[in-house]
Amino acid sequence: MKDSTSTYLKNLQFHKKLEEMSIASYFKNPRLLILLVLAVVLLGGYSFANLARTLYPKINIPVVVVTTVLPGASPADIESLVTIPIEDKIKGLSGLKTYQSTSRDSASIVYLEFNSSMDADKVKTDVQSAIDEVTNLPSDTQAPQVVKYDYENQPVWTFALIGKGDSASLIRFSKNLENRIKALSAVDKVETTGLEEQEIQIDIRPEAITSYKLNPLSIAQSVQAALNAIPAGTVNTDQLSFSVNIDQGITSIDDFRQLRITIDNNNVALGDIAVISERSKPEQIQSFYITPEDKKAHSAVTFNVYRNDNFTINQSVEDVNTAVQEELSKYSGQFSIVSTFDQADEVNEQFNRLMHDLIFTIILIVATLFTFVGLRQALVASIAVPLSFLITFIVMKFTGLTLNTVSFLSLLLALGLLIDDTIVVISAMTMYYRTGKFTPYQTALLVWKDFLIAIITTTLTTIFAFLPLLVSTGIIGEFIKPMPIVVSSSLAASFIVAMFITMPFMAIILKPNFPPRVKTFFNIILPLGVIGTFSYFFHQSPLFLWQLLALVVFMLIAYLTRPVLLPLCQNWLKTKSSKSKINISKLNSGLISFETITEKYKHLIASIIAFKGRREKIIFIILAFCLFCYSLAGFGFLESEYFPKTDQTVVYLNLELPEGTNLESTKKEALSLMPKILKDTPEVSFISLDLGKIYTSGVNFTGTGNNKAFFTVNLTPKEDRGISSAEIANGLRKSFTNYSKGKLAIVEKASGPPSGGDVEISFYGDDLAQLDQYAQKTSEFLKTQNGIADVNISIKTGTSKITFVPDKTKMQQYGLSNSTVGFWLRIFASGYSAGDIRLNQESDETEDITIRLQSGIQTPEEISKLYIPTSLGYIPLSELGSLQLKSNPSLILREDGARTISVSASITKGYSISDVNQNLSDYVKTNFSFPDNYSWTIGGVTEDNQKSTQSIMQAMIIAIILITLTMIVQFKSFRKALIVITIIPLSIAGVLLVFSLIKIPMSFPAMIGTLALFGIVVKNSILVVDKITLNLETGMPYTEAIIDGAASRLEAIALTSIAAILGLVPITISDPLWRGVGSAIISGLSFSGIIILFFIPTVYYFIFEKDTSHK
């Protein structure tokens, strides 16, 4: 052997002092190895089995929502009387990041987001304390409700219940089913829509008001008093005391009618002065369901089931499904359910797909190692991978992570990296042992001494490329939090496996000498392992038991006939190898050798190093190439996006009719649209309709109203339709282009963390009319742009409100106050709550009691005929003032104390969000002139993308600093560290080139892939620079040391690059959401792998050429 490694090994001696190292006793005792492996397998297996499975990571952002109700108040009144006083109290709270509010009819909703470092429970307590100090709210304001908002608090199962009978039977069964589900321990809560709630309505007769001089408030107090038990004293015995109450026994509507109340010294029955009935509450949300087969909409009750945090998603859905099926079976097909969303199915589908990718990736990597390195190394590596993952699962369980899309991606990402250490250890031990100078035990100690620091350094540099992602904050920081933890844990685990498991294991198999009891153990454990593996992958097969029996019989026959079969197999292999001239020894050294390629590369790099002109030319070409790649991004060839849109199983439609449309009119219009959706979309499986709301993404409190309807278009399975959900959505947009009765928006379900719209611009200021002008002009501009769909303004023009303007003189004349008149108007408009009652003693459900005026007024103009009691008798409202029509916004939005209106839109496939936003920004700057205290911002996906880019850039800077410091410590040289770090911008150039040429957007996942490149390419650069340094230390001539250093690392760089690339091929092909990660690493590695082999040796020669210490 002529290379420097052989020279080093030739002079290498084993010193007895090595046996004094603490690790020596561990290598000498294989029982410790067995105990370590068993501990990893047991703890890792337990952790894996108990890791919760979710779709996405848990987002721990401290968010508090304050909801306050002021019945009958307009949005403007809610803003001034409720929202602003609350904002004034909470805006100074410690750690508050941003706050937003929605003021709508009768309700104020304030959303507060705090810094992610804050404790959610403490934040809620602080907000509650601040709200308790708000003392200037109107007297009839209901107590503000302060709750924590949980991003994970989403239904695990949504299904529609349909009946063949009348609606009454459907409602009765729905209530029973709801109670059955609520009783399950795996369920936290159940929400239903379409289930009509009943109330007791007490409509006071107009003639009774004048005859008895009724005051509705007095009636309400009388009703409330009648509902309460009357205390009659206490009865004492020798040992106990009993309180005695008189239960007035109201258990039916007739009991209400017979209820006696005293009015102005007259004792009358409530039924004499009011019409009492049990009716459905007005304006309730209803649900409907339609299929392509039936083509007729049916009433439905939609159930949203939320799981108990102590149960997994699968457990919750399974328990609920069992209970539902049991209840359905009692009615012989009268009722049925249709699942509209099953999170357990989605989680299982994701888990199975990623497991398939993971197994396929392991097979690819093992096959690659077998091809280029050998069977032994490939098999050991195949053992090292699952052991590394088992250690990672232990860390995940300890840190509270779940198995989700991000953590699985992180495992796939780590898969191509974690075998590097194992390959280095296996290759080194094989090389050292083949010298014939050392025992396996001595070989392990020598490799430990020579490679410990190097492996620690390369592992740290790769970890440092991912660890800075932990500094990301906000929703995106929480979303990607599993990635740095999982990847870093996997890489640290690979170091542990390589040094503490692979190394002593190799010491055993280099010269195996197992006692009979160990052989017997393996003879038992191997068949059990085969049976266990077979059962894991095929247990769902309908013929599983027969297949398992056949496998056991086959293994038993093979075992019994082994004395005959083994010699036959050996003879066959010898004959086969001689005929095909295949050297069986290649199974241990690899089917394909790098020797030929290495020699050609060695001559090529030598010819470059030998001539100054060629050295300068290669540096110039590489730098020019990189400059060209970076210029592509600068000239706009590189597109960008936040998260890519993926093919979904549902498409949503939001219907918004003009403000003021009642629920019955909305229902009629929405039902008429369902058959058209079916007709225009043959890929539909079924459609569900919910009245009174629309679909909104993220945290949004503007999605309800009587003029709104929400369609969920469930599509057929992806494999059964020839087009994507995006194409179906575009087809629906074309079908409803000319829809004029309202606004019909098609919404595609977004991937990744919660975010805003594709395009979103917000205007801030005091005057809503001025803000509305900006919004309307912007909306018209967006509608003229190509690729824009579903333009929406956050605040719609509301219906005109009827405002009573009191005549102060007459109000004083009749002794009336504004609050008195307001009370009577509220009784007329929405009624007055007199509490609730439980009529059905077998149920825990209560019904509200509402007192109204039976006025007979049908139109707003007739409100002036309403009679108001005064000290001088009953006076019509028109005598006390005038009624005026005034503009009334549907709601008022505020952000950080300023009023705001936003315009949002969707981008259709084939158009760039960044280009549209740039055009929008140019339009606003050119056409709008903003006065003081008015401003605008581009938000939505663009804002989220900017925040994510800042997080990634911050992580990149931290990563470069950490890697540079590590290199300086290892090489004790600033120049060598600079050479290694230089490869980072060169690898990024490859990413920019590929993404620009084949139009892959630079998404957030792609930026993560680019960051991951840092550790991978630096690791490869270290191999070259470290080998050159080692060559120089052995006394090799300067030029030869550089040439040999680059050539001898060709195989290692190629194998690690191929392993990393193959590890990402499956997910790059199968998962559009994370395609950017794989594409970035594959393109960056492909280019940097080539550049490293020419740039590093050339630049090293150039920098150290005049350094005499290197010659």
PDB file of C-alpha atoms in Angstrom, residues 475-603:
ATOM      1  CA  ILE A 475     -46.599  30.191  15.410  1.00  0.00           C
ATOM      2  CA  ILE A 476     -43.936  29.191  12.883  1.00  0.00           C
ATOM      3  CA  GLY A 477     -41.393  28.690  15.671  1.00  0.00           C
ATOM      4  CA  GLU A 478     -43.761  26.356  17.498  1.00  0.00           C
ATOM      5  CA  PHE A 479     -44.625  24.568  14.254  1.00  0.00           C
ATOM      6  CA  ILE A 480     -41.003  23.662  13.410  1.00  0.00           C
ATOM      7  CA  LYS A 481     -39.888  23.150  17.018  1.00  0.00           C
ATOM      8  CA  PRO A 482     -39.781  19.332  16.670  1.00  0.00           C
ATOM      9  CA  MET A 483     -37.289  19.525  13.788  1.00  0.00           C
ATOM     10  CA  PRO A 484     -34.175  20.781  15.636  1.00  0.00           C
ATOM     11  CA  ILE A 485     -34.955  18.545  18.605  1.00  0.00           C
ATOM     12  CA  VAL A 486     -35.545  15.394  16.540  1.00  0.00           C
ATOM     13  CA  VAL A 487     -32.652  15.897  14.105  1.00  0.00           C
ATOM     14  CA  SER A 488     -30.197  16.897  16.831  1.00  0.00           C
ATOM     15  CA  SER A 489     -31.301  13.950  18.970  1.00  0.00           C
ATOM     16  CA  SER A 490     -30.922  11.576  16.005  1.00  0.00           C
ATOM     17  CA  LEU A 491     -27.417  12.834  15.251  1.00  0.00           C
ATOM     18  CA  ALA A 492     -26.376  12.636  18.900  1.00  0.00           C
ATOM     19  CA  ALA A 493     -27.907   9.155  19.013  1.00  0.00           C
ATOM     20  CA  SER A 494     -25.930   8.162  15.907  1.00  0.00           C
ATOM     21  CA  PHE A 495     -22.731   9.157  17.721  1.00  0.00           C
ATOM     22  CA  ILE A 496     -23.722   7.041  20.729  1.00  0.00           C
ATOM     23  CA  VAL A 497     -24.618   4.076  18.528  1.00  0.00           C
ATOM     24  CA  ALA A 498     -21.442   4.360  16.448  1.00  0.00           C
ATOM     25  CA  MET A 499     -19.044   4.648  19.379  1.00  0.00           C
ATOM     26  CA  PHE A 500     -20.761   2.569  22.066  1.00  0.00           C
ATOM     27  CA  ILE A 501     -22.665  -0.054  20.060  1.00  0.00           C
ATOM     28  CA  THR A 502     -21.243  -0.363  16.549  1.00  0.00           C
ATOM     29  CA  MET A 503     -17.610  -0.274  17.681  1.00  0.00           C
ATOM     30  CA  PRO A 504     -17.810  -3.073  20.315  1.00  0.00           C
ATOM     31  CA  PHE A 505     -20.166  -5.003  18.025  1.00  0.00           C
ATOM     32  CA  MET A 506     -17.604  -4.852  15.211  1.00  0.00           C
ATOM     33  CA  ALA A 507     -14.962  -6.031  17.705  1.00  0.00           C
ATOM     34  CA  ILE A 508     -17.106  -9.113  18.240  1.00  0.00           C
ATOM     35  CA  ILE A 509     -17.965  -9.959  14.617  1.00  0.00           C
ATOM     36  CA  LEU A 510     -14.437  -9.332  13.269  1.00  0.00           C
ATOM     37  CA  LYS A 511     -13.463 -12.593  14.920  1.00  0.00           C
ATOM     38  CA  PRO A 512     -16.653 -14.232  16.219  1.00  0.00           C
ATOM     39  CA  ASN A 513     -16.264 -16.907  18.863  1.00  0.00           C
ATOM     40  CA  PHE A 514     -19.661 -17.442  20.455  1.00  0.00           C
ATOM     41  CA  PRO A 515     -20.227 -20.054  23.200  1.00  0.00           C
ATOM     42  CA  PRO A 516     -22.990 -22.646  22.601  1.00  0.00           C
ATOM     43  CA  ARG A 517     -25.480 -20.889  24.887  1.00  0.00           C
ATOM     44  CA  VAL A 518     -25.180 -17.689  22.828  1.00  0.00           C
ATOM     45  CA  LYS A 519     -25.710 -19.636  19.600  1.00  0.00           C
ATOM     46  CA  THR A 520     -28.789 -21.262  21.146  1.00  0.00           C
ATOM     47  CA  PHE A 521     -30.075 -17.838  22.156  1.00  0.00           C
ATOM     48  CA  PHE A 522     -29.696 -16.490  18.610  1.00  0.00           C
ATOM     49  CA  ASN A 523     -31.328 -19.623  17.196  1.00  0.00           C
ATOM     50  CA  ILE A 524     -34.361 -18.769  19.321  1.00  0.00           C
ATOM     51  CA  ILE A 525     -34.405 -15.002  18.989  1.00  0.00           C
ATOM     52  CA  LEU A 526     -33.901 -14.940  15.195  1.00  0.00           C
ATOM     53  CA  PRO A 527     -37.097 -16.879  14.330  1.00  0.00           C
ATOM     54  CA  LEU A 528     -39.044 -14.827  16.860  1.00  0.00           C
ATOM     55  CA  GLY A 529     -37.719 -11.641  15.253  1.00  0.00           C
ATOM     56  CA  VAL A 530     -38.760 -12.861  11.796  1.00  0.00           C
ATOM     57  CA  ILE A 531     -42.251 -13.781  13.066  1.00  0.00           C
ATOM     58  CA  GLY A 532     -42.592 -10.434  14.883  1.00  0.00           C
ATOM     59  CA  THR A 533     -41.536  -8.455  11.808  1.00  0.00           C
ATOM     60  CA  PHE A 534     -43.910 -10.440   9.580  1.00  0.00           C
ATOM     61  CA  SER A 535     -46.777  -9.880  12.022  1.00  0.00           C
ATOM     62  CA  TYR A 536     -46.141  -6.144  12.207  1.00  0.00           C
ATOM     63  CA  PHE A 537     -46.394  -5.619   8.464  1.00  0.00           C
ATOM     64  CA  PHE A 538     -49.084  -8.172   7.549  1.00  0.00           C
ATOM     65  CA  HIS A 539     -51.382  -8.363  10.605  1.00  0.00           C
ATOM     66  CA  GLN A 540     -54.194  -6.584   8.748  1.00  0.00           C
ATOM     67  CA  SER A 541     -54.270  -9.144   5.946  1.00  0.00           C
ATOM     68  CA  PRO A 542     -57.471 -11.247   5.896  1.00  0.00           C
ATOM     69  CA  LEU A 543     -55.292 -14.368   5.432  1.00  0.00           C
ATOM     70  CA  PHE A 544     -52.846 -13.384   8.166  1.00  0.00           C
ATOM     71  CA  LEU A 545     -53.259 -16.526  10.314  1.00  0.00           C
ATOM     72  CA  TRP A 546     -52.791 -18.849   7.333  1.00  0.00           C
ATOM     73  CA  GLN A 547     -49.789 -16.842   6.118  1.00  0.00           C
ATOM     74  CA  LEU A 548     -48.258 -16.915   9.591  1.00  0.00           C
ATOM     75  CA  LEU A 549     -48.805 -20.666   9.840  1.00  0.00           C
ATOM     76  CA  ALA A 550     -47.155 -21.190   6.436  1.00  0.00           C
ATOM     77  CA  LEU A 551     -44.155 -19.090   7.533  1.00  0.00           C
ATOM     78  CA  VAL A 552     -43.731 -21.091  10.757  1.00  0.00           C
ATOM     79  CA  VAL A 553     -43.964 -24.414   8.872  1.00  0.00           C
ATOM     80  CA  PHE A 554     -41.423 -23.202   6.298  1.00  0.00           C
ATOM     81  CA  MET A 555     -38.987 -22.105   9.031  1.00  0.00           C
ATOM     82  CA  LEU A 556     -39.431 -25.419  10.855  1.00  0.00           C
ATOM     83  CA  ILE A 557     -38.718 -27.421   7.682  1.00  0.00           C
ATOM     84  CA  ALA A 558     -35.665 -25.248   6.933  1.00  0.00           C
ATOM     85  CA  TYR A 559     -34.338 -25.799  10.451  1.00  0.00           C
ATOM     86  CA  LEU A 560     -34.828 -29.579  10.357  1.00  0.00           C
ATOM     87  CA  THR A 561     -33.213 -29.936   6.920  1.00  0.00           C
ATOM     88  CA  ARG A 562     -30.320 -27.538   7.561  1.00  0.00           C
ATOM     89  CA  PRO A 563     -27.654 -30.326   7.626  1.00  0.00           C
ATOM     90  CA  VAL A 564     -28.560 -31.067   4.013  1.00  0.00           C
ATOM     91  CA  LEU A 565     -29.481 -27.589   2.797  1.00  0.00           C
ATOM     92  CA  LEU A 566     -26.372 -25.730   3.992  1.00  0.00           C
ATOM     93  CA  PRO A 567     -23.847 -27.880   2.042  1.00  0.00           C
ATOM     94  CA  LEU A 568     -26.052 -27.689  -1.050  1.00  0.00           C
ATOM     95  CA  CYS A 569     -26.240 -23.894  -0.836  1.00  0.00           C
ATOM     96  CA  GLN A 570     -22.469 -23.587  -0.354  1.00  0.00           C
ATOM     97  CA  ASN A 571     -21.767 -25.823  -3.358  1.00  0.00           C
ATOM     98  CA  TRP A 572     -24.271 -23.864  -5.469  1.00  0.00           C
ATOM     99  CA  LEU A 573     -22.619 -20.549  -4.573  1.00  0.00           C
ATOM    100  CA  LYS A 574     -19.187 -21.884  -5.451  1.00  0.00           C
ATOM    101  CA  THR A 575     -20.440 -23.208  -8.800  1.00  0.00           C
ATOM    102  CA  LYS A 576     -22.334 -20.009  -9.565  1.00  0.00           C
ATOM    103  CA  SER A 577     -19.397 -17.795  -8.720  1.00  0.00           C
ATOM    104  CA  SER A 578     -16.990 -19.816 -10.881  1.00  0.00           C
ATOM    105  CA  LYS A 579     -19.332 -19.795 -13.881  1.00  0.00           C
ATOM    106  CA  SER A 580     -20.167 -16.088 -13.669  1.00  0.00           C
ATOM    107  CA  LYS A 581     -16.665 -15.179 -12.530  1.00  0.00           C
ATOM    108  CA  ILE A 582     -18.071 -13.342  -9.553  1.00  0.00           C
ATOM    109  CA  ASN A 583     -15.801 -12.989  -6.596  1.00  0.00           C
ATOM    110  CA  ILE A 584     -17.846 -13.822  -3.513  1.00  0.00           C
ATOM    111  CA  SER A 585     -15.434 -11.689  -1.500  1.00  0.00           C
ATOM    112  CA  LYS A 586     -17.060  -8.667  -3.094  1.00  0.00           C
ATOM    113  CA  LEU A 587     -19.968  -9.197  -0.769  1.00  0.00           C
ATOM    114  CA  ASN A 588     -17.678  -7.913   1.963  1.00  0.00           C
ATOM    115  CA  SER A 589     -16.007  -5.140  -0.052  1.00  0.00           C
ATOM    116  CA  GLY A 590     -18.847  -3.964  -2.297  1.00  0.00           C
ATOM    117  CA  LEU A 591     -20.020  -4.801  -5.794  1.00  0.00           C
ATOM    118  CA  ILE A 592     -18.712  -1.562  -7.287  1.00  0.00           C
ATOM    119  CA  SER A 593     -15.356  -0.059  -6.412  1.00  0.00           C
ATOM    120  CA  PHE A 594     -14.451   3.617  -6.413  1.00  0.00           C
ATOM    121  CA  GLU A 595     -10.815   2.822  -7.284  1.00  0.00           C
ATOM    122  CA  THR A 596     -11.145   3.593 -11.016  1.00  0.00           C
ATOM    123  CA  ILE A 597     -13.085   6.790 -10.430  1.00  0.00           C
ATOM    124  CA  THR A 598     -10.682   7.830  -7.688  1.00  0.00           C
ATOM    125  CA  GLU A 599      -7.655   7.345  -9.922  1.00  0.00           C
ATOM    126  CA  LYS A 600      -9.176   9.403 -12.731  1.00  0.00           C
ATOM    127  CA  TYR A 601     -10.125  12.142 -10.301  1.00  0.00           C
ATOM    128  CA  LYS A 602      -6.645  12.056  -8.787  1.00  0.00           C
ATOM    129  CA  HIS A 603      -5.025  12.661 -12.180  1.00  0.00           C
TER     130      HIS A 603
END
